[in-house]
Short mmCIF file of C-alpha atoms and ligand atoms in Angstrom, two decimals:
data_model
loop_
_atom_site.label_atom_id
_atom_site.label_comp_id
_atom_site.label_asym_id
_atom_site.label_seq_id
_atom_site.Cartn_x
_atom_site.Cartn_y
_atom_site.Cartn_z
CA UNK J 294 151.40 129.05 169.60
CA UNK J 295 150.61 131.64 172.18
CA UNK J 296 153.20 132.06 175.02
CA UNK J 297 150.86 129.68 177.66
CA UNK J 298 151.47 126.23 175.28
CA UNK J 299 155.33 127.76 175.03
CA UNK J 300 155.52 127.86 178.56
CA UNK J 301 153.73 124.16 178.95
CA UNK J 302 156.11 122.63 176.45
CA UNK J 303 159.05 124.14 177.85
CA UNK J 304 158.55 123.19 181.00
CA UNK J 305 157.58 119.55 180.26
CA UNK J 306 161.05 119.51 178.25
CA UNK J 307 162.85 120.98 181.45
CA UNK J 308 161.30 117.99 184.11
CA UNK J 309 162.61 115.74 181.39
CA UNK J 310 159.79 114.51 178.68
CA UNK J 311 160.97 113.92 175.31
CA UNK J 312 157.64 114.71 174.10
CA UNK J 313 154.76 117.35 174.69
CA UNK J 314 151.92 118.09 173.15
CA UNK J 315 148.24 119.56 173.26
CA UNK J 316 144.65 118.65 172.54
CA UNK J 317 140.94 119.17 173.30
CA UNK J 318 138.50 117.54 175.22
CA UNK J 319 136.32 116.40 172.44
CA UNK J 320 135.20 113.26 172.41
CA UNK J 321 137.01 110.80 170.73
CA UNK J 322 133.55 108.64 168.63
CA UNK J 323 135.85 106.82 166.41
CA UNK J 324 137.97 105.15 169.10
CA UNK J 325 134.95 104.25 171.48
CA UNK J 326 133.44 102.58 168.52
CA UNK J 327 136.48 100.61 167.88
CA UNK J 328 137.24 100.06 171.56
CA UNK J 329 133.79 98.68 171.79
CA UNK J 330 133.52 96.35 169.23
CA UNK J 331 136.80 94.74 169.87
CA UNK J 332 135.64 94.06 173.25
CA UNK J 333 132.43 92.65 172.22
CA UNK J 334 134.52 90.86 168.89
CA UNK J 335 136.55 88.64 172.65
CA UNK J 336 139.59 90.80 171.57
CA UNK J 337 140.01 91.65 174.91
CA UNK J 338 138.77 88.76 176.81
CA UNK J 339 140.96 88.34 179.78
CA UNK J 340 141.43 91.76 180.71
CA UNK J 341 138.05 92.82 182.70
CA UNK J 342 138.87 95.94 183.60
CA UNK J 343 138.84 97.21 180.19
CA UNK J 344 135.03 97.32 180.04
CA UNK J 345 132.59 99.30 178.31
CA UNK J 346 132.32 101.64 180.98
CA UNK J 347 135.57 102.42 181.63
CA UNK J 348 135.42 102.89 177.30
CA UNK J 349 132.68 105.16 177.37
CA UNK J 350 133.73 107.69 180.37
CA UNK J 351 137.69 107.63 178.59
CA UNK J 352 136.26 108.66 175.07
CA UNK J 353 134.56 111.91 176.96
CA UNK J 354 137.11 113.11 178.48
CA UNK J 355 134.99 116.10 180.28
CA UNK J 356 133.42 113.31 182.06
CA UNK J 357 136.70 112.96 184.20
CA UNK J 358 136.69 115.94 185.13
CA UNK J 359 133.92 118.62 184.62
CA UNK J 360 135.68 121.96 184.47
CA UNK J 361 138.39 120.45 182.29
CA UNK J 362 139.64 122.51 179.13
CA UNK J 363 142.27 120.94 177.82
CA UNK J 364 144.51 117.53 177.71
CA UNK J 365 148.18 117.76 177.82
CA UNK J 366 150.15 114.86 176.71
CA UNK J 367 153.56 113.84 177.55
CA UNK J 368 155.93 111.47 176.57
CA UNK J 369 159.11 109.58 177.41
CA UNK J 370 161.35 107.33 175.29
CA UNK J 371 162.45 104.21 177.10
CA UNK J 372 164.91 103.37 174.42
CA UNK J 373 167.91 103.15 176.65
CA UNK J 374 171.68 102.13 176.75
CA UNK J 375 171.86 98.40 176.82
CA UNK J 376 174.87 96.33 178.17
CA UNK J 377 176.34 93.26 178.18
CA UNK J 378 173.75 90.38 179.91
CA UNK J 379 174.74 88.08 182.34
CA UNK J 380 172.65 84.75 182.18
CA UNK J 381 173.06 81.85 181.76
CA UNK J 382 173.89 80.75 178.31
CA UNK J 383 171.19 77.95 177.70
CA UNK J 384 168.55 79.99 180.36
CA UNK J 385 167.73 83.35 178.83
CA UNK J 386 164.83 84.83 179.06
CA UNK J 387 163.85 87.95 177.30
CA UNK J 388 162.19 91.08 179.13
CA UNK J 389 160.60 93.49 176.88
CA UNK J 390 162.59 97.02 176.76
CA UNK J 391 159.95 99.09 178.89
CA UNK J 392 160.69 96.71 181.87
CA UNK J 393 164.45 96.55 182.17
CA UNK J 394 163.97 100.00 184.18
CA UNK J 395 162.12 101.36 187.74
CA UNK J 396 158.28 100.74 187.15
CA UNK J 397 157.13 103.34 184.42
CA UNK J 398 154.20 104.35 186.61
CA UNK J 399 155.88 105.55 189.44
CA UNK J 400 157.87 107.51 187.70
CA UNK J 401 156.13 108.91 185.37
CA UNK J 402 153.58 109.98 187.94
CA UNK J 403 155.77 111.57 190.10
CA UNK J 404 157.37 113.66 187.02
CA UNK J 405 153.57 114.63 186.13
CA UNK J 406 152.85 115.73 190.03
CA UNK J 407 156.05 117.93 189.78
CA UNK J 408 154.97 119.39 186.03
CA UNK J 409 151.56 120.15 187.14
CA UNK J 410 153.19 122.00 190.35
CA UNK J 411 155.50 123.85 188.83
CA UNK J 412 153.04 125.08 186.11
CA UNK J 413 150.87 126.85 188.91
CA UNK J 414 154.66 128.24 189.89
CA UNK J 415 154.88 129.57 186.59
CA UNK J 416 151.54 131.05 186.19
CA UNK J 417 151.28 132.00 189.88
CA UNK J 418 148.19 130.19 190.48
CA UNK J 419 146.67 126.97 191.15
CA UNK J 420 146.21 124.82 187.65
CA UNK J 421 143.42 121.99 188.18
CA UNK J 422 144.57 118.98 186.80
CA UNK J 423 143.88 115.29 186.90
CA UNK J 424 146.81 112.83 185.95
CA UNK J 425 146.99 109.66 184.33
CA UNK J 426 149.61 107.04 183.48
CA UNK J 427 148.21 103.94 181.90
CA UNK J 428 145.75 103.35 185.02
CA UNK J 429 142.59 105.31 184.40
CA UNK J 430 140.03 105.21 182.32
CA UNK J 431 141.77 107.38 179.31
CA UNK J 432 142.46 106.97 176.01
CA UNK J 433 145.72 107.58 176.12
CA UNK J 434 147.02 106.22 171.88
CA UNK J 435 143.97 108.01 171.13
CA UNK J 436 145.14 111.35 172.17
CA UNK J 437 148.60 111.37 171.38
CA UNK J 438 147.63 110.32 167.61
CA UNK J 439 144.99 113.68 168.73
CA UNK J 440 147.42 115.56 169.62
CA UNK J 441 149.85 114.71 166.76
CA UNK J 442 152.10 113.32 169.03
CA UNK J 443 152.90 110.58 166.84
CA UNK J 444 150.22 108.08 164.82
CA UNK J 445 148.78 104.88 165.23
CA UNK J 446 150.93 102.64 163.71
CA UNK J 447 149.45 99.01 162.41
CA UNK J 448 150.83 96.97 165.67
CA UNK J 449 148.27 99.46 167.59
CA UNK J 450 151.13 101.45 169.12
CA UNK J 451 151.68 105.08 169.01
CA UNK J 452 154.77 105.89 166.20
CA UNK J 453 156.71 109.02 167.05
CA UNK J 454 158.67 110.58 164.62
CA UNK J 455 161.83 110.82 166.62
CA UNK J 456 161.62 108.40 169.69
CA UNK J 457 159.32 105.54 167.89
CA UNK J 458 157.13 103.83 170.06
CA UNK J 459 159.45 103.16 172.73
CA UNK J 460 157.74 105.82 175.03
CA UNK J 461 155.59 105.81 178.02
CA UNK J 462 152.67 108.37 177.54
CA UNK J 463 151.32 110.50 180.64
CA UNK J 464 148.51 112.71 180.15
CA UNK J 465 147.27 115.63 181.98
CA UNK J 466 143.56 117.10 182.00
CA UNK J 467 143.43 120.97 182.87
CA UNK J 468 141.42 123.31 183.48
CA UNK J 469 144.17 125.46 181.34
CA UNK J 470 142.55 126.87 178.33
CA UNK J 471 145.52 125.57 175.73
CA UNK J 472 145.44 125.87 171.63
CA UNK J 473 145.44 122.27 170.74
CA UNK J 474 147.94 121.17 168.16
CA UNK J 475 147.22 119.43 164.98
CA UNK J 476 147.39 115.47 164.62
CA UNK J 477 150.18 114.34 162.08
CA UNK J 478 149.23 114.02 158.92
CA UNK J 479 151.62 110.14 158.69
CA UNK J 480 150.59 107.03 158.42
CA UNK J 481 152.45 103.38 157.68
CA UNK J 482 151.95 103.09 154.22
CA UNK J 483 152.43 99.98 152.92
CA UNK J 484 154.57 98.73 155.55
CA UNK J 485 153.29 95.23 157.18
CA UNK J 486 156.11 93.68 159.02
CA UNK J 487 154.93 94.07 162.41
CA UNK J 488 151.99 91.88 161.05
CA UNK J 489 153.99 89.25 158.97
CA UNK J 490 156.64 89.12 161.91
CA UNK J 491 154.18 88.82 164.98
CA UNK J 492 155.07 84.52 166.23
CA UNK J 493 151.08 84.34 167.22
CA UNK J 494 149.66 86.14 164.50
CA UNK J 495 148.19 88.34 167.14
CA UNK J 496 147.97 91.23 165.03
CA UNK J 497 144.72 89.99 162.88
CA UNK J 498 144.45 92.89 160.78
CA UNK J 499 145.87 96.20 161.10
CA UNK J 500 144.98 98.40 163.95
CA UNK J 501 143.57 95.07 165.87
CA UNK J 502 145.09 93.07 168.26
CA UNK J 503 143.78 89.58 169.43
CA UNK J 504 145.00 89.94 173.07
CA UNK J 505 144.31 86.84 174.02
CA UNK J 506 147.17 85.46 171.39
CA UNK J 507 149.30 88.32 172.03
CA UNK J 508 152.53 87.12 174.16
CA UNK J 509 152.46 90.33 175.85
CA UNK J 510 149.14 89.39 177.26
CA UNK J 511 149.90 85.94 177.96
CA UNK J 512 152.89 86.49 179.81
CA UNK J 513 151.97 89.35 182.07
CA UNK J 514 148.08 89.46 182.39
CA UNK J 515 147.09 85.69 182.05
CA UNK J 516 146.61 84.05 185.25
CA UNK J 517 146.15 80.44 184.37
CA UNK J 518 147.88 77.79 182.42
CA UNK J 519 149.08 79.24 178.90
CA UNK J 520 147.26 77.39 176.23
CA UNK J 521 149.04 74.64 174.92
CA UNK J 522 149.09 75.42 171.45
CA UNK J 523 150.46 78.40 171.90
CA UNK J 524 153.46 77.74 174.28
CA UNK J 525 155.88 77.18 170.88
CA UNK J 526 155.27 80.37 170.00
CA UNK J 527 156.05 81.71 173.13
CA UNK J 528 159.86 81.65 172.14
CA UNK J 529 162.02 82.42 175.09
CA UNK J 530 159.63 85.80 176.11
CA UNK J 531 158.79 85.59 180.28
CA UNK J 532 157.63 89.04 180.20
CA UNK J 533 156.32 90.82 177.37
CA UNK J 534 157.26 90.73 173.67
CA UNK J 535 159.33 92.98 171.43
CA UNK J 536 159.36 91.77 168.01
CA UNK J 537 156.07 93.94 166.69
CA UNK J 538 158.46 96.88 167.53
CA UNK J 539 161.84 95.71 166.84
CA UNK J 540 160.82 95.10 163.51
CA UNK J 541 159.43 98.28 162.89
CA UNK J 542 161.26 100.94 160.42
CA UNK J 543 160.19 103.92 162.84
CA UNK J 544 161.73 102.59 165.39
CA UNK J 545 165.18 101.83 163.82
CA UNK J 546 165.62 105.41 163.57
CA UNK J 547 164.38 106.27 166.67
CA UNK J 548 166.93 108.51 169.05
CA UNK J 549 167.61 107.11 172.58
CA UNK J 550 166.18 108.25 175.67
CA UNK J 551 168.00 110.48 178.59
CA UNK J 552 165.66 109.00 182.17
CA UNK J 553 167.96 107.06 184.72
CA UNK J 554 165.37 105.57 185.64
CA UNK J 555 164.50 103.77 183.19
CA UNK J 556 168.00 102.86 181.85
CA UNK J 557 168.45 98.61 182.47
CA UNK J 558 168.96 97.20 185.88
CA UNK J 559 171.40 95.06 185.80
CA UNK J 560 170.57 91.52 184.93
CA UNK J 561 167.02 92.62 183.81
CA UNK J 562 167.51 92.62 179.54
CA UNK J 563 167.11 88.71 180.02
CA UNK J 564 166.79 86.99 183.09
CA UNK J 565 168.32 83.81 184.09
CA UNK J 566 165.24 81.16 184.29
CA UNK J 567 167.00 78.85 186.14
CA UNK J 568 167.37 81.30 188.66
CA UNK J 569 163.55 82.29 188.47
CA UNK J 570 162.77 78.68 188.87
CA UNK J 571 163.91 78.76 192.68
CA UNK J 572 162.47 82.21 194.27
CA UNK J 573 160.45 82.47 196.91
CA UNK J 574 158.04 84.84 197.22
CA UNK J 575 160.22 86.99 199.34
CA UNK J 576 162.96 87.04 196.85
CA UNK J 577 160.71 87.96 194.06
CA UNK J 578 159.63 90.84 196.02
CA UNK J 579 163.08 91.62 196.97
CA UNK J 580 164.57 91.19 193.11
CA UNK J 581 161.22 93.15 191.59
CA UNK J 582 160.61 96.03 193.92
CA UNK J 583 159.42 98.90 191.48
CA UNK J 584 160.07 97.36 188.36
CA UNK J 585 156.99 96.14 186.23
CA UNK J 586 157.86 92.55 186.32
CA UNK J 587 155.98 92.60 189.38
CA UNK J 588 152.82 92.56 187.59
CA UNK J 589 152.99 88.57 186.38
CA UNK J 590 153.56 87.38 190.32
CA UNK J 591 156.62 84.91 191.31
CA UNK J 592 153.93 81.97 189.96
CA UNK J 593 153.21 83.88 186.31
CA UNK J 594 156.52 84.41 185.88
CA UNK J 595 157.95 80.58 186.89
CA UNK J 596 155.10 80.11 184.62
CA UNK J 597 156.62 81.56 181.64
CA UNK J 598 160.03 80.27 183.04
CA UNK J 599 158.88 76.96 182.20
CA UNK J 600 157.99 77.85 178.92
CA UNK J 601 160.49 79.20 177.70
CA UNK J 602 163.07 76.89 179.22
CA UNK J 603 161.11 74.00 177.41
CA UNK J 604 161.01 76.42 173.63
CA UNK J 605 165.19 76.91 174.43
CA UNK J 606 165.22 72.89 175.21
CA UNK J 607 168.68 72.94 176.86
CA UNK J 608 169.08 69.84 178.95
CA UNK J 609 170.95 72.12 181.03
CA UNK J 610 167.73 73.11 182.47
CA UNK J 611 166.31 69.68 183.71
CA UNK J 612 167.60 70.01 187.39
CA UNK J 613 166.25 72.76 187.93
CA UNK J 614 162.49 71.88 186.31
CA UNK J 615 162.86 68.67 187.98
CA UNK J 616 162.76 70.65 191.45
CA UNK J 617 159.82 72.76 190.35
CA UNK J 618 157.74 69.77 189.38
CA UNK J 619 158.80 68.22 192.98
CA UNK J 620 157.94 71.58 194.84
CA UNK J 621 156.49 74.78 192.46
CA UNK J 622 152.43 75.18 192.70
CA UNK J 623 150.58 73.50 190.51
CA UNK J 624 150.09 75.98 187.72
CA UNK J 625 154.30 75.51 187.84
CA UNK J 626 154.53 72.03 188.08
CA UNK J 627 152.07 71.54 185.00
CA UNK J 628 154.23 73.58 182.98
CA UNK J 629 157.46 72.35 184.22
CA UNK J 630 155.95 68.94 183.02
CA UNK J 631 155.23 70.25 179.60
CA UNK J 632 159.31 71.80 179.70
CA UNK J 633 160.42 68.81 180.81
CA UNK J 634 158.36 67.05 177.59
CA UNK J 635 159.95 68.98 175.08
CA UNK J 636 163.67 68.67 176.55
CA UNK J 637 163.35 64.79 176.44
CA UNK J 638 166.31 63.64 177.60
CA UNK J 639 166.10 60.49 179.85
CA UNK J 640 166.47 62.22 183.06
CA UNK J 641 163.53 64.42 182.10
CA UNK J 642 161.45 61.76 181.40
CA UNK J 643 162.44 59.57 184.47
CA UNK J 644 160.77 62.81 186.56
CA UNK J 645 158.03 62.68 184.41
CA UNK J 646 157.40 59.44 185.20
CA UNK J 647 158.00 59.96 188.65
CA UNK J 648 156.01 62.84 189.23
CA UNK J 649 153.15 61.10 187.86
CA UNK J 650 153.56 58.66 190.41
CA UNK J 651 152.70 60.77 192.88
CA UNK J 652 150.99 63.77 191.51
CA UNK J 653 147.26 64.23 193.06
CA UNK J 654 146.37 67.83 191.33
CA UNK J 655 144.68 66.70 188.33
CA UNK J 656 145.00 69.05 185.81
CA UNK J 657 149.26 68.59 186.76
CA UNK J 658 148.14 64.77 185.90
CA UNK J 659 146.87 65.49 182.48
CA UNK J 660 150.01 67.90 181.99
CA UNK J 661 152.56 65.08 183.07
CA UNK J 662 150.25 62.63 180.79
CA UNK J 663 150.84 64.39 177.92
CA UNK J 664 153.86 65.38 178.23
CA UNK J 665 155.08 61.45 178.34
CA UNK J 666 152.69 60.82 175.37
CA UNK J 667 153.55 63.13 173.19
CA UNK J 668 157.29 62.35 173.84
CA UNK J 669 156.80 59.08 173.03
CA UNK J 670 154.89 59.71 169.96
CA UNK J 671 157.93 61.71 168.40
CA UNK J 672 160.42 58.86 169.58
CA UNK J 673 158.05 56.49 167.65
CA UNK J 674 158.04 58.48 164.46
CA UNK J 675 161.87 59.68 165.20
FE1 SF4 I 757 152.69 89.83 168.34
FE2 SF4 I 757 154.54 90.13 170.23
FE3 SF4 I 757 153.43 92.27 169.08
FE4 SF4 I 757 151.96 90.70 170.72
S1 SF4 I 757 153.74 91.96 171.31
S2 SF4 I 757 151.34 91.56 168.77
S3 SF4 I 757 152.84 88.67 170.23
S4 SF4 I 757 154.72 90.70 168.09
FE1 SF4 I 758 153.61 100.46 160.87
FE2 SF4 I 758 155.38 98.91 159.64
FE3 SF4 I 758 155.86 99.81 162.09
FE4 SF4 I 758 153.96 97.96 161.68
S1 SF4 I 758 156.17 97.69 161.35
S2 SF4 I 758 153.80 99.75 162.97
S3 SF4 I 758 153.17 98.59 159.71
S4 SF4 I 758 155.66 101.05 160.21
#
């Protein structure tokens, strides 16, 4: 490693990455393929901005940016200090562990900006670069595997040595002329518990991901009514889902991460739902400024609220989904109605029965309808 990549990597450690590494701008065949047939298999369906364009400009990288020489890829662990929570015992929803901090892509940008300007400090000219952070069309597992920042572990995320995959990745195209680094020669072996643990089976062989069954996608990218078959399995997730990388080996060993900013807001490893159940717009705004949550909306996320309340099935919570199928819009109300099913207790099903009364959206109708049916099925066979 020639003094240039020493000087890169240093000063990547110095603004605070736990990770930096090099690679080329060859294209990356093998991962359009794959990208491209899992969008064709439906794996994807849901998420239209992942299209075969966007695929086919990301796996040639000199596309984005003609005069480019190199790609420089950074990383940060997320794997923070956690602390006591503070909800509700009975109303806990869990947050997965890259979204108890500030939103990853503000940061992360604004670290990259700073790298990138205090490189042409250091060199005493102007580098070229282009950034991106999870928003562009790039790559980005592809070339930190490239880059042997880590490999692709069977759950489809990146496994670092040292931090796991509890990282954000940032990558940086340069006109730089770097020596790229070799990829790791690691794999999983014959590890499969992300696979055996996944609640959706989501993960349908290795390497692939179903999205559509994936919790991660149904709780943060999925606009409409969560299927119904697949609300059980939910568990008490509102945003996100942990348990392909909690279970993983890697990550047990994996050494904690050093950025503030993404260390846990308070009240933000679960949230109370109860709590969720009654926010305005405004005070969604106000409680999720610059944190990812953002991304599901107040109505995904009393969504998932509702969900989850009804897989915890604490009568505790009937009030409260009582109020939503009264007021919430209707995507809320039809799965407050479906909550409100599996808690069962009489109260719940006197609003059931009210609601129906006077419930006009009907897709809320058939919600409330089978809610009350299927409740009355399992007191028949109970
Ligand atoms: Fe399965 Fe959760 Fe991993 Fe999605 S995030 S693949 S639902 S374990
Ligand atoms: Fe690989 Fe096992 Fe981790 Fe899955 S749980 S990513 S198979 S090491």
């Amino acid at each position: 490693m020639s003094e240039l990549e020493q000087a890169v990597k240093r000063l990547g450690k110095e603004l605070g990455f736990d990770l930096v590494r090099i690679t080329s701008l060859q294209p990356f065949f093998r991962d359009e393929d794959a990208a491209l047939q899992r969008i064709r298999q439906g794996l994807m369906d849901g998420m239209p901005w992942f299209s075969e364009e966007r695929v086919r400009k990301a796996a040639h990288p000199e596309i984005l940016m003609p005069d480019a020489r190199s790609i420089i890829v950074l990383a940060m662990s997320y794997y923070t200090r956690e602390d006591e929570e503070d909800a509700l015992p009975g109303s806990r929803g869990r947050i997965a562990r890259y979204a108890w901090g500030d939103d990853y892509h503000k940061v992360m940008k604004e670290r990259l900006h700073l790298f990138v300007g205090r490189l042409s400090e250091t060199l005493d000219h102007p580098v070229k670069a282009r950034i991106f952070v999870d928003d562009g069309p790039m790559l980005e597992r592809a070339v930190a595997e490239r880059a042997g920042l880590g490999w692709f572990g069977k759950n489809t995320m990146i496994l670092t040595p040292t931090h796991g995959s509890w990282i954000f990745l940032g990558e940086v195209i340069t006109d730089l002329v770097l020596e790229p680094d070799k990829p790791l020669l690691k794999n999983c072996g014959q590890c499969t518990q992300c696979i055996d643990k996944c609640p959706t089976g989501a993960i349908i062989a290795p390497y692939v991901i179903d999205a559509p069954r994936c919790i991660s996608y149904l709780t943060i990218e999925h606009r409409g009514p969560i299927p119904r078959h697949l609300r059980p399995l939910v568990g008490d997730w509102v945003f996100g889902c942990d348990i392909c990388q909690e279970v993983c080996p890697v990550n047990r060993r994996a050494e904690k991460g050093h950025e503030k900013a993404f260390t846990k807001r308070s009240g933000f490893g679960v949230l109370d739902l109860i709590s969720i159940l009654g926010m305005s717009d405004e005070d969604f705004r106000d409680r999720f400024h610059n944190s990812p949550i953002k991304r599901a909306k107040r109505v995904g996320l009393q969504r998932n609220a509702c969900v989850a309340l009804g897989n915890i099935g604490n009568p505790i919570a009937v009030p409260a989904l009582t109020d939503a199928l009264k007021e919430g819009d209707s995507l809320v109300r039809g799965h407050a109605a479906w909550a409100l099913g599996r808690i069962a207790t009489w109260e719940a099903l006197l609003a059931l029965e009210l609601a129906l009364a006077r419930e006009e959206d009907q897709e809320v109708r058939e919600e409330l309808v089978f809610a009350l049916e299927t409740t009355a099925a399992s007191a028949r066979s109970g």
